């Protein structure tokens, strides 16, 4: 009988060899359940679980396991591991006798047998068999154990077992178990910690006192019973099982970018990311967020969505651009060369005139200046900024997030080119030239280097500023003093990370010229002009008026045409000295003029008697405004 059994156990593995994978295949197919976010140099920034209920970390080679772990593993599960060929006959015989005569059953599975049980789903214990393997499964397990011993080295068996074995809760493998249960890497485990993990292998979810008792039994057998008090302390903290991220410097960004297991490479800089976190924490706000953009490329160097991973991601929260859009709108208007920093505009409340620079210094954006923003250029920028499906009639009302605020600041501070902020190298978008360097320079000179604004109906403020190297956008919720604290924080960060205030380099095509004002309020001064737009005397418009209809950025449809097939251009006053132009072509004079539009975008200008621009609007005419509709 023993001869028959011996022949079967010798020859069946040969027949079943194809069923046992090789070690290299098993290791190659191991996948972590965690996704990791790394910076441009590969330094880890964050980690999060993204794959199912099981928690697995990277495969750990045998040489990266502590000697204490291997010692306690063999003592607990397979003392004669290096002596048998897959089946420990001595343990098998002892288990058979105990199971026959005693109440408590005893197992005889070797590490090799346990490993094949992990590798082959057909060998998993049957639920309808009391959570135990059937006799047929045990037979197949013994056969496969001999086969794996014949094809794998002892070191490979140990390594694979510890990487595949279930521990407590959803933890699989020594790597996840070590980090989750004792907060250490597998190579740093001491005897007490290793004994706890080894004791879990037999019953991963046993009550903590039972785990501690088993671990102490192990320690007594290897002569370290004095460690039992520490074992009880460790066991008391086994539950709840929580595998915390090993890296947590960018948890909010990780939730946005890490969606599957593996490594997500970014263009972030770990020093910048951690530096921004420390700086925000030092400011001690209740909540804060910041985005840092590289001025040269538009790459995001840091993205801090909040000071606590549990807080909402404030970096992606959108707010109406409001006054943050004014510098860009001013630059776009300057680029039309119909307005400059010395241009006098009427003040509606008083009827007086005030220069662009003086009006902006009061914290107000003149409506007449906003009307000079070219509609086509503004529409392009709106399309770049709008969230999918969102609507916004103009730049001041478009809702933007911190990265977009930083990108707008970078565009104005550097080259006038819109560079979409990007977090991954392969996601870098195409640049779009929006503003001339000359207009950008003058607009920067008209506004503070750091722009800060309170956010309505909140206790928060946001701000943006640039130095020679980076642009920083920040949001802080600190109460009534949020604007003051945000400005101080931005000034400190910009000074710490580059030349501050930034060096002023006058671009070619910008001239400084003296200008005198005829409004009786502003003394003479030197002013910056785009070449060709300088004026020695800035006079108020001879006629003070504005365009009432059509409204800025209006959309004209066939239904808007009057009986004559036209649209009325109306000024705020009736005066035959007023002149109208549409796309540079005279369209009539007086306070009310009929215009027959054609489909497309049109620039409407109201001028005074000497040809000075009083007001402008841009409108879009829909394609349904056909020639027939205009003739009706």
PDB file of C-alpha atoms in Angstrom, residues 235-457:
ATOM      1  CA  UNK A 235      -2.433  42.886  19.537  1.00  0.00           C
ATOM      2  CA  UNK A 236      -4.633  45.401  21.318  1.00  0.00           C
ATOM      3  CA  UNK A 237      -4.240  47.748  18.337  1.00  0.00           C
ATOM      4  CA  UNK A 238      -4.915  45.255  15.544  1.00  0.00           C
ATOM      5  CA  UNK A 239      -8.436  46.533  14.991  1.00  0.00           C
ATOM      6  CA  UNK A 240      -9.756  48.384  13.162  1.00  0.00           C
ATOM      7  CA  UNK A 241      -7.551  47.383  10.244  1.00  0.00           C
ATOM      8  CA  UNK A 242      -6.508  50.439   8.261  1.00  0.00           C
ATOM      9  CA  UNK A 243      -3.851  50.564   5.586  1.00  0.00           C
ATOM     10  CA  UNK A 244      -2.999  54.260   5.651  1.00  0.00           C
ATOM     11  CA  UNK A 245      -1.242  55.850   2.660  1.00  0.00           C
ATOM     12  CA  UNK A 246       2.524  55.629   2.923  1.00  0.00           C
ATOM     13  CA  UNK A 247       2.717  59.012   1.202  1.00  0.00           C
ATOM     14  CA  UNK A 248       0.092  61.692   1.685  1.00  0.00           C
ATOM     15  CA  UNK A 249       1.518  64.968   0.386  1.00  0.00           C
ATOM     16  CA  UNK A 250      -1.082  65.393  -2.381  1.00  0.00           C
ATOM     17  CA  UNK A 251      -4.229  63.452  -1.410  1.00  0.00           C
ATOM     18  CA  UNK A 252      -6.662  65.712  -3.254  1.00  0.00           C
ATOM     19  CA  UNK A 253      -4.679  65.613  -6.486  1.00  0.00           C
ATOM     20  CA  UNK A 254      -4.326  61.839  -6.151  1.00  0.00           C
ATOM     21  CA  UNK A 255      -8.113  61.523  -6.059  1.00  0.00           C
ATOM     22  CA  UNK A 256      -8.256  63.423  -9.338  1.00  0.00           C
ATOM     23  CA  UNK A 257      -5.453  61.658 -11.201  1.00  0.00           C
ATOM     24  CA  UNK A 258      -5.001  58.195  -9.687  1.00  0.00           C
ATOM     25  CA  UNK A 259      -7.826  55.992 -10.947  1.00  0.00           C
ATOM     26  CA  UNK A 260      -6.169  52.589 -11.355  1.00  0.00           C
ATOM     27  CA  UNK A 261      -3.354  50.588  -9.748  1.00  0.00           C
ATOM     28  CA  UNK A 262       0.190  51.542 -10.604  1.00  0.00           C
ATOM     29  CA  UNK A 263       2.228  54.724 -10.793  1.00  0.00           C
ATOM     30  CA  UNK A 264       0.992  58.056 -12.155  1.00  0.00           C
ATOM     31  CA  UNK A 265       3.887  60.301 -13.190  1.00  0.00           C
ATOM     32  CA  UNK A 266       3.335  64.055 -12.892  1.00  0.00           C
ATOM     33  CA  UNK A 267       5.290  67.247 -13.556  1.00  0.00           C
ATOM     34  CA  UNK A 268       4.940  68.332  -9.923  1.00  0.00           C
ATOM     35  CA  UNK A 269       7.993  69.074  -7.807  1.00  0.00           C
ATOM     36  CA  UNK A 270       8.027  67.353  -4.400  1.00  0.00           C
ATOM     37  CA  UNK A 271       9.915  70.231  -2.768  1.00  0.00           C
ATOM     38  CA  UNK A 272       7.373  72.752  -4.033  1.00  0.00           C
ATOM     39  CA  UNK A 273       4.439  70.562  -2.997  1.00  0.00           C
ATOM     40  CA  UNK A 274       5.683  70.018   0.548  1.00  0.00           C
ATOM     41  CA  UNK A 275       6.848  73.615   0.828  1.00  0.00           C
ATOM     42  CA  UNK A 276       3.388  74.927  -0.041  1.00  0.00           C
ATOM     43  CA  UNK A 277       1.780  72.560   2.475  1.00  0.00           C
ATOM     44  CA  UNK A 278       4.117  73.737   5.235  1.00  0.00           C
ATOM     45  CA  UNK A 279       3.585  77.390   4.351  1.00  0.00           C
ATOM     46  CA  UNK A 280      -0.201  77.043   4.402  1.00  0.00           C
ATOM     47  CA  UNK A 281      -0.130  75.143   7.694  1.00  0.00           C
ATOM     48  CA  UNK A 282       2.112  77.813   9.236  1.00  0.00           C
ATOM     49  CA  UNK A 283      -0.436  80.460   8.299  1.00  0.00           C
ATOM     50  CA  UNK A 284      -2.881  78.427  10.452  1.00  0.00           C
ATOM     51  CA  UNK A 285      -6.029  78.961   8.414  1.00  0.00           C
ATOM     52  CA  UNK A 286      -9.054  76.781   8.956  1.00  0.00           C
ATOM     53  CA  UNK A 287      -8.932  75.857   5.290  1.00  0.00           C
ATOM     54  CA  UNK A 288      -6.574  76.765   2.461  1.00  0.00           C
ATOM     55  CA  UNK A 289      -5.451  75.663  -0.984  1.00  0.00           C
ATOM     56  CA  UNK A 290      -2.746  76.712  -3.437  1.00  0.00           C
ATOM     57  CA  UNK A 291      -1.507  76.018  -6.960  1.00  0.00           C
ATOM     58  CA  UNK A 292       1.981  76.890  -8.218  1.00  0.00           C
ATOM     59  CA  UNK A 293       2.713  77.132 -11.953  1.00  0.00           C
ATOM     60  CA  UNK A 294       6.102  77.254 -13.653  1.00  0.00           C
ATOM     61  CA  UNK A 295       6.297  80.525 -15.592  1.00  0.00           C
ATOM     62  CA  UNK A 296       8.386  79.061 -18.401  1.00  0.00           C
ATOM     63  CA  UNK A 297       6.118  76.149 -19.319  1.00  0.00           C
ATOM     64  CA  UNK A 298       2.799  76.384 -17.491  1.00  0.00           C
ATOM     65  CA  UNK A 299       3.543  73.098 -15.690  1.00  0.00           C
ATOM     66  CA  UNK A 300       1.911  72.723 -12.276  1.00  0.00           C
ATOM     67  CA  UNK A 301       4.679  72.462  -9.664  1.00  0.00           C
ATOM     68  CA  UNK A 302       2.394  72.188  -6.626  1.00  0.00           C
ATOM     69  CA  UNK A 303      -1.302  71.512  -6.127  1.00  0.00           C
ATOM     70  CA  UNK A 304      -2.539  71.605  -2.532  1.00  0.00           C
ATOM     71  CA  UNK A 305      -6.286  71.020  -2.422  1.00  0.00           C
ATOM     72  CA  UNK A 306      -6.532  71.409   1.348  1.00  0.00           C
ATOM     73  CA  UNK A 307      -4.737  70.947   4.642  1.00  0.00           C
ATOM     74  CA  UNK A 308      -6.691  67.791   5.497  1.00  0.00           C
ATOM     75  CA  UNK A 309      -7.343  64.918   3.108  1.00  0.00           C
ATOM     76  CA  UNK A 310     -10.914  64.705   4.398  1.00  0.00           C
ATOM     77  CA  UNK A 311     -11.707  68.292   3.364  1.00  0.00           C
ATOM     78  CA  UNK A 312     -13.277  69.071  -0.025  1.00  0.00           C
ATOM     79  CA  UNK A 313     -10.790  69.818  -2.804  1.00  0.00           C
ATOM     80  CA  UNK A 314     -10.646  73.616  -2.732  1.00  0.00           C
ATOM     81  CA  UNK A 315      -8.174  73.776  -5.628  1.00  0.00           C
ATOM     82  CA  UNK A 316     -10.868  72.726  -8.113  1.00  0.00           C
ATOM     83  CA  UNK A 317     -13.700  74.781  -6.609  1.00  0.00           C
ATOM     84  CA  UNK A 318     -14.784  77.368  -9.182  1.00  0.00           C
ATOM     85  CA  UNK A 319     -15.593  80.998  -8.388  1.00  0.00           C
ATOM     86  CA  UNK A 320     -16.603  83.881 -10.685  1.00  0.00           C
ATOM     87  CA  UNK A 321     -13.418  85.572 -11.877  1.00  0.00           C
ATOM     88  CA  UNK A 322     -14.748  89.022 -10.963  1.00  0.00           C
ATOM     89  CA  UNK A 323     -12.015  91.600 -10.430  1.00  0.00           C
ATOM     90  CA  UNK A 324      -9.367  88.922 -10.982  1.00  0.00           C
ATOM     91  CA  UNK A 325     -10.167  89.191 -14.698  1.00  0.00           C
ATOM     92  CA  UNK A 326      -9.681  92.955 -14.888  1.00  0.00           C
ATOM     93  CA  UNK A 327      -5.936  92.960 -15.678  1.00  0.00           C
ATOM     94  CA  UNK A 328      -6.510  90.583 -18.593  1.00  0.00           C
ATOM     95  CA  UNK A 329      -9.546  92.528 -19.826  1.00  0.00           C
ATOM     96  CA  UNK A 330      -7.527  95.755 -19.640  1.00  0.00           C
ATOM     97  CA  UNK A 331      -4.672  94.232 -21.641  1.00  0.00           C
ATOM     98  CA  UNK A 332      -7.103  92.976 -24.290  1.00  0.00           C
ATOM     99  CA  UNK A 333      -8.590  96.482 -24.550  1.00  0.00           C
ATOM    100  CA  UNK A 334      -5.140  98.088 -24.795  1.00  0.00           C
ATOM    101  CA  UNK A 335      -4.287  95.757 -27.650  1.00  0.00           C
ATOM    102  CA  UNK A 336      -7.056  97.310 -29.773  1.00  0.00           C
ATOM    103  CA  UNK A 337      -5.078 100.597 -29.685  1.00  0.00           C
ATOM    104  CA  UNK A 338      -8.379 102.462 -29.365  1.00  0.00           C
ATOM    105  CA  UNK A 339      -7.672 103.102 -25.698  1.00  0.00           C
ATOM    106  CA  UNK A 340      -4.564 103.675 -23.558  1.00  0.00           C
ATOM    107  CA  UNK A 341      -3.688 104.212 -19.917  1.00  0.00           C
ATOM    108  CA  UNK A 342      -4.314 107.966 -20.234  1.00  0.00           C
ATOM    109  CA  UNK A 343      -7.668 107.715 -22.013  1.00  0.00           C
ATOM    110  CA  UNK A 344     -10.358 109.682 -20.188  1.00  0.00           C
ATOM    111  CA  UNK A 345     -13.686 107.985 -19.632  1.00  0.00           C
ATOM    112  CA  UNK A 346     -16.820 109.515 -18.129  1.00  0.00           C
ATOM    113  CA  UNK A 347     -17.686 108.627 -14.553  1.00  0.00           C
ATOM    114  CA  UNK A 348     -21.425 107.831 -14.662  1.00  0.00           C
ATOM    115  CA  UNK A 349     -22.088 108.877 -11.064  1.00  0.00           C
ATOM    116  CA  UNK A 350     -20.599 112.368 -11.385  1.00  0.00           C
ATOM    117  CA  UNK A 351     -20.444 113.113 -15.087  1.00  0.00           C
ATOM    118  CA  UNK A 352     -16.723 113.907 -14.705  1.00  0.00           C
ATOM    119  CA  UNK A 353     -13.981 112.204 -16.708  1.00  0.00           C
ATOM    120  CA  UNK A 354     -11.198 110.038 -15.263  1.00  0.00           C
ATOM    121  CA  UNK A 355      -8.199 108.347 -16.879  1.00  0.00           C
ATOM    122  CA  UNK A 356      -7.973 104.574 -17.125  1.00  0.00           C
ATOM    123  CA  UNK A 357      -5.115 104.502 -14.609  1.00  0.00           C
ATOM    124  CA  UNK A 358      -6.930 106.704 -12.104  1.00  0.00           C
ATOM    125  CA  UNK A 359     -10.182 104.765 -12.429  1.00  0.00           C
ATOM    126  CA  UNK A 360      -8.481 101.405 -11.902  1.00  0.00           C
ATOM    127  CA  UNK A 361      -6.671 102.788  -8.859  1.00  0.00           C
ATOM    128  CA  UNK A 362     -10.059 103.362  -7.212  1.00  0.00           C
ATOM    129  CA  UNK A 363     -10.813  99.650  -7.499  1.00  0.00           C
ATOM    130  CA  UNK A 364     -13.371  99.997 -10.271  1.00  0.00           C
ATOM    131  CA  UNK A 365     -13.365  98.767 -13.860  1.00  0.00           C
ATOM    132  CA  UNK A 366     -14.782 101.501 -16.150  1.00  0.00           C
ATOM    133  CA  UNK A 367     -17.669 100.150 -18.196  1.00  0.00           C
ATOM    134  CA  UNK A 368     -16.417 102.041 -21.216  1.00  0.00           C
ATOM    135  CA  UNK A 369     -13.022 100.338 -20.896  1.00  0.00           C
ATOM    136  CA  UNK A 370     -14.632  96.905 -20.654  1.00  0.00           C
ATOM    137  CA  UNK A 371     -16.559  97.731 -23.814  1.00  0.00           C
ATOM    138  CA  UNK A 372     -13.239  97.970 -25.700  1.00  0.00           C
ATOM    139  CA  UNK A 373     -12.442  94.301 -25.044  1.00  0.00           C
ATOM    140  CA  UNK A 374     -12.605  92.663 -28.494  1.00  0.00           C
ATOM    141  CA  UNK A 375     -15.437  90.153 -28.566  1.00  0.00           C
ATOM    142  CA  UNK A 376     -13.679  87.510 -30.653  1.00  0.00           C
ATOM    143  CA  UNK A 377     -10.598  87.460 -28.424  1.00  0.00           C
ATOM    144  CA  UNK A 378     -12.723  87.371 -25.274  1.00  0.00           C
ATOM    145  CA  UNK A 379     -14.819  84.527 -26.708  1.00  0.00           C
ATOM    146  CA  UNK A 380     -11.655  82.515 -27.365  1.00  0.00           C
ATOM    147  CA  UNK A 381     -10.467  82.953 -23.793  1.00  0.00           C
ATOM    148  CA  UNK A 382     -13.917  82.144 -22.408  1.00  0.00           C
ATOM    149  CA  UNK A 383     -13.918  78.897 -24.353  1.00  0.00           C
ATOM    150  CA  UNK A 384     -10.557  77.996 -22.797  1.00  0.00           C
ATOM    151  CA  UNK A 385     -11.760  78.771 -19.270  1.00  0.00           C
ATOM    152  CA  UNK A 386     -15.341  77.542 -19.153  1.00  0.00           C
ATOM    153  CA  UNK A 387     -16.197  74.256 -17.527  1.00  0.00           C
ATOM    154  CA  UNK A 388     -17.865  71.802 -19.936  1.00  0.00           C
ATOM    155  CA  UNK A 389     -21.505  72.727 -20.344  1.00  0.00           C
ATOM    156  CA  UNK A 390     -21.169  75.976 -18.352  1.00  0.00           C
ATOM    157  CA  UNK A 391     -22.205  79.362 -19.689  1.00  0.00           C
ATOM    158  CA  UNK A 392     -20.575  82.724 -19.024  1.00  0.00           C
ATOM    159  CA  UNK A 393     -21.371  85.989 -20.820  1.00  0.00           C
ATOM    160  CA  UNK A 394     -18.006  87.638 -20.153  1.00  0.00           C
ATOM    161  CA  UNK A 395     -14.632  87.204 -18.471  1.00  0.00           C
ATOM    162  CA  UNK A 396     -15.690  88.764 -15.185  1.00  0.00           C
ATOM    163  CA  UNK A 397     -18.466  86.209 -14.745  1.00  0.00           C
ATOM    164  CA  UNK A 398     -16.774  83.034 -15.924  1.00  0.00           C
ATOM    165  CA  UNK A 399     -16.196  80.590 -13.041  1.00  0.00           C
ATOM    166  CA  UNK A 400     -12.567  79.488 -12.751  1.00  0.00           C
ATOM    167  CA  UNK A 401     -10.505  77.334 -10.389  1.00  0.00           C
ATOM    168  CA  UNK A 402      -7.130  78.017  -8.769  1.00  0.00           C
ATOM    169  CA  UNK A 403      -5.070  76.503 -11.586  1.00  0.00           C
ATOM    170  CA  UNK A 404      -6.853  78.681 -14.144  1.00  0.00           C
ATOM    171  CA  UNK A 405      -6.386  81.746 -11.952  1.00  0.00           C
ATOM    172  CA  UNK A 406      -2.672  80.976 -11.804  1.00  0.00           C
ATOM    173  CA  UNK A 407      -2.572  80.445 -15.576  1.00  0.00           C
ATOM    174  CA  UNK A 408      -4.213  83.845 -16.177  1.00  0.00           C
ATOM    175  CA  UNK A 409      -1.673  85.441 -13.841  1.00  0.00           C
ATOM    176  CA  UNK A 410       1.194  83.682 -15.622  1.00  0.00           C
ATOM    177  CA  UNK A 411      -0.098  84.780 -19.037  1.00  0.00           C
ATOM    178  CA  UNK A 412      -0.125  88.440 -18.027  1.00  0.00           C
ATOM    179  CA  UNK A 413       3.178  88.274 -16.127  1.00  0.00           C
ATOM    180  CA  UNK A 414       5.273  86.451 -18.711  1.00  0.00           C
ATOM    181  CA  UNK A 415       4.448  86.560 -22.408  1.00  0.00           C
ATOM    182  CA  UNK A 416       0.749  87.134 -23.056  1.00  0.00           C
ATOM    183  CA  UNK A 417       0.388  83.519 -24.172  1.00  0.00           C
ATOM    184  CA  UNK A 418      -2.281  81.288 -22.648  1.00  0.00           C
ATOM    185  CA  UNK A 419      -0.641  78.044 -21.599  1.00  0.00           C
ATOM    186  CA  UNK A 420      -3.159  75.569 -20.172  1.00  0.00           C
ATOM    187  CA  UNK A 421      -2.002  74.349 -16.742  1.00  0.00           C
ATOM    188  CA  UNK A 422      -0.998  70.702 -16.913  1.00  0.00           C
ATOM    189  CA  UNK A 423      -0.169  68.056 -14.326  1.00  0.00           C
ATOM    190  CA  UNK A 424       1.162  65.292 -16.609  1.00  0.00           C
ATOM    191  CA  UNK A 425       3.708  65.767 -19.388  1.00  0.00           C
ATOM    192  CA  UNK A 426       1.551  63.987 -21.958  1.00  0.00           C
ATOM    193  CA  UNK A 427      -1.389  66.288 -21.175  1.00  0.00           C
ATOM    194  CA  UNK A 428       0.361  69.555 -22.089  1.00  0.00           C
ATOM    195  CA  UNK A 429      -1.995  71.636 -24.234  1.00  0.00           C
ATOM    196  CA  UNK A 430      -1.181  73.904 -27.148  1.00  0.00           C
ATOM    197  CA  UNK A 431      -0.330  77.538 -26.307  1.00  0.00           C
ATOM    198  CA  UNK A 432      -2.646  80.286 -27.573  1.00  0.00           C
ATOM    199  CA  UNK A 433      -1.357  83.838 -28.149  1.00  0.00           C
ATOM    200  CA  UNK A 434      -3.869  86.142 -26.458  1.00  0.00           C
ATOM    201  CA  UNK A 435      -2.157  89.419 -25.519  1.00  0.00           C
ATOM    202  CA  UNK A 436       0.794  91.314 -26.977  1.00  0.00           C
ATOM    203  CA  UNK A 437       3.850  91.706 -24.702  1.00  0.00           C
ATOM    204  CA  UNK A 438       3.335  95.479 -24.922  1.00  0.00           C
ATOM    205  CA  UNK A 439      -0.265  95.396 -23.686  1.00  0.00           C
ATOM    206  CA  UNK A 440       0.635  92.865 -20.995  1.00  0.00           C
ATOM    207  CA  UNK A 441       3.427  95.117 -19.701  1.00  0.00           C
ATOM    208  CA  UNK A 442       1.182  98.187 -19.436  1.00  0.00           C
ATOM    209  CA  UNK A 443      -1.635  96.197 -17.825  1.00  0.00           C
ATOM    210  CA  UNK A 444       0.793  94.858 -15.205  1.00  0.00           C
ATOM    211  CA  UNK A 445       1.837  98.424 -14.468  1.00  0.00           C
ATOM    212  CA  UNK A 446      -1.788  99.451 -13.945  1.00  0.00           C
ATOM    213  CA  UNK A 447      -2.498  96.820 -11.276  1.00  0.00           C
ATOM    214  CA  UNK A 448      -0.781  95.708  -8.042  1.00  0.00           C
ATOM    215  CA  UNK A 449       1.772  92.910  -8.412  1.00  0.00           C
ATOM    216  CA  UNK A 450      -0.361  90.790  -6.076  1.00  0.00           C
ATOM    217  CA  UNK A 451      -4.078  90.664  -6.831  1.00  0.00           C
ATOM    218  CA  UNK A 452      -6.380  89.676  -3.942  1.00  0.00           C
ATOM    219  CA  UNK A 453     -10.164  89.691  -3.749  1.00  0.00           C
ATOM    220  CA  UNK A 454     -12.714  88.530  -1.179  1.00  0.00           C
ATOM    221  CA  UNK A 455     -15.159  85.871  -2.316  1.00  0.00           C
ATOM    222  CA  UNK A 456     -18.817  86.881  -1.905  1.00  0.00           C
ATOM    223  CA  UNK A 457     -20.901  85.183   0.770  1.00  0.00           C
TER     224      UNK A 457
END
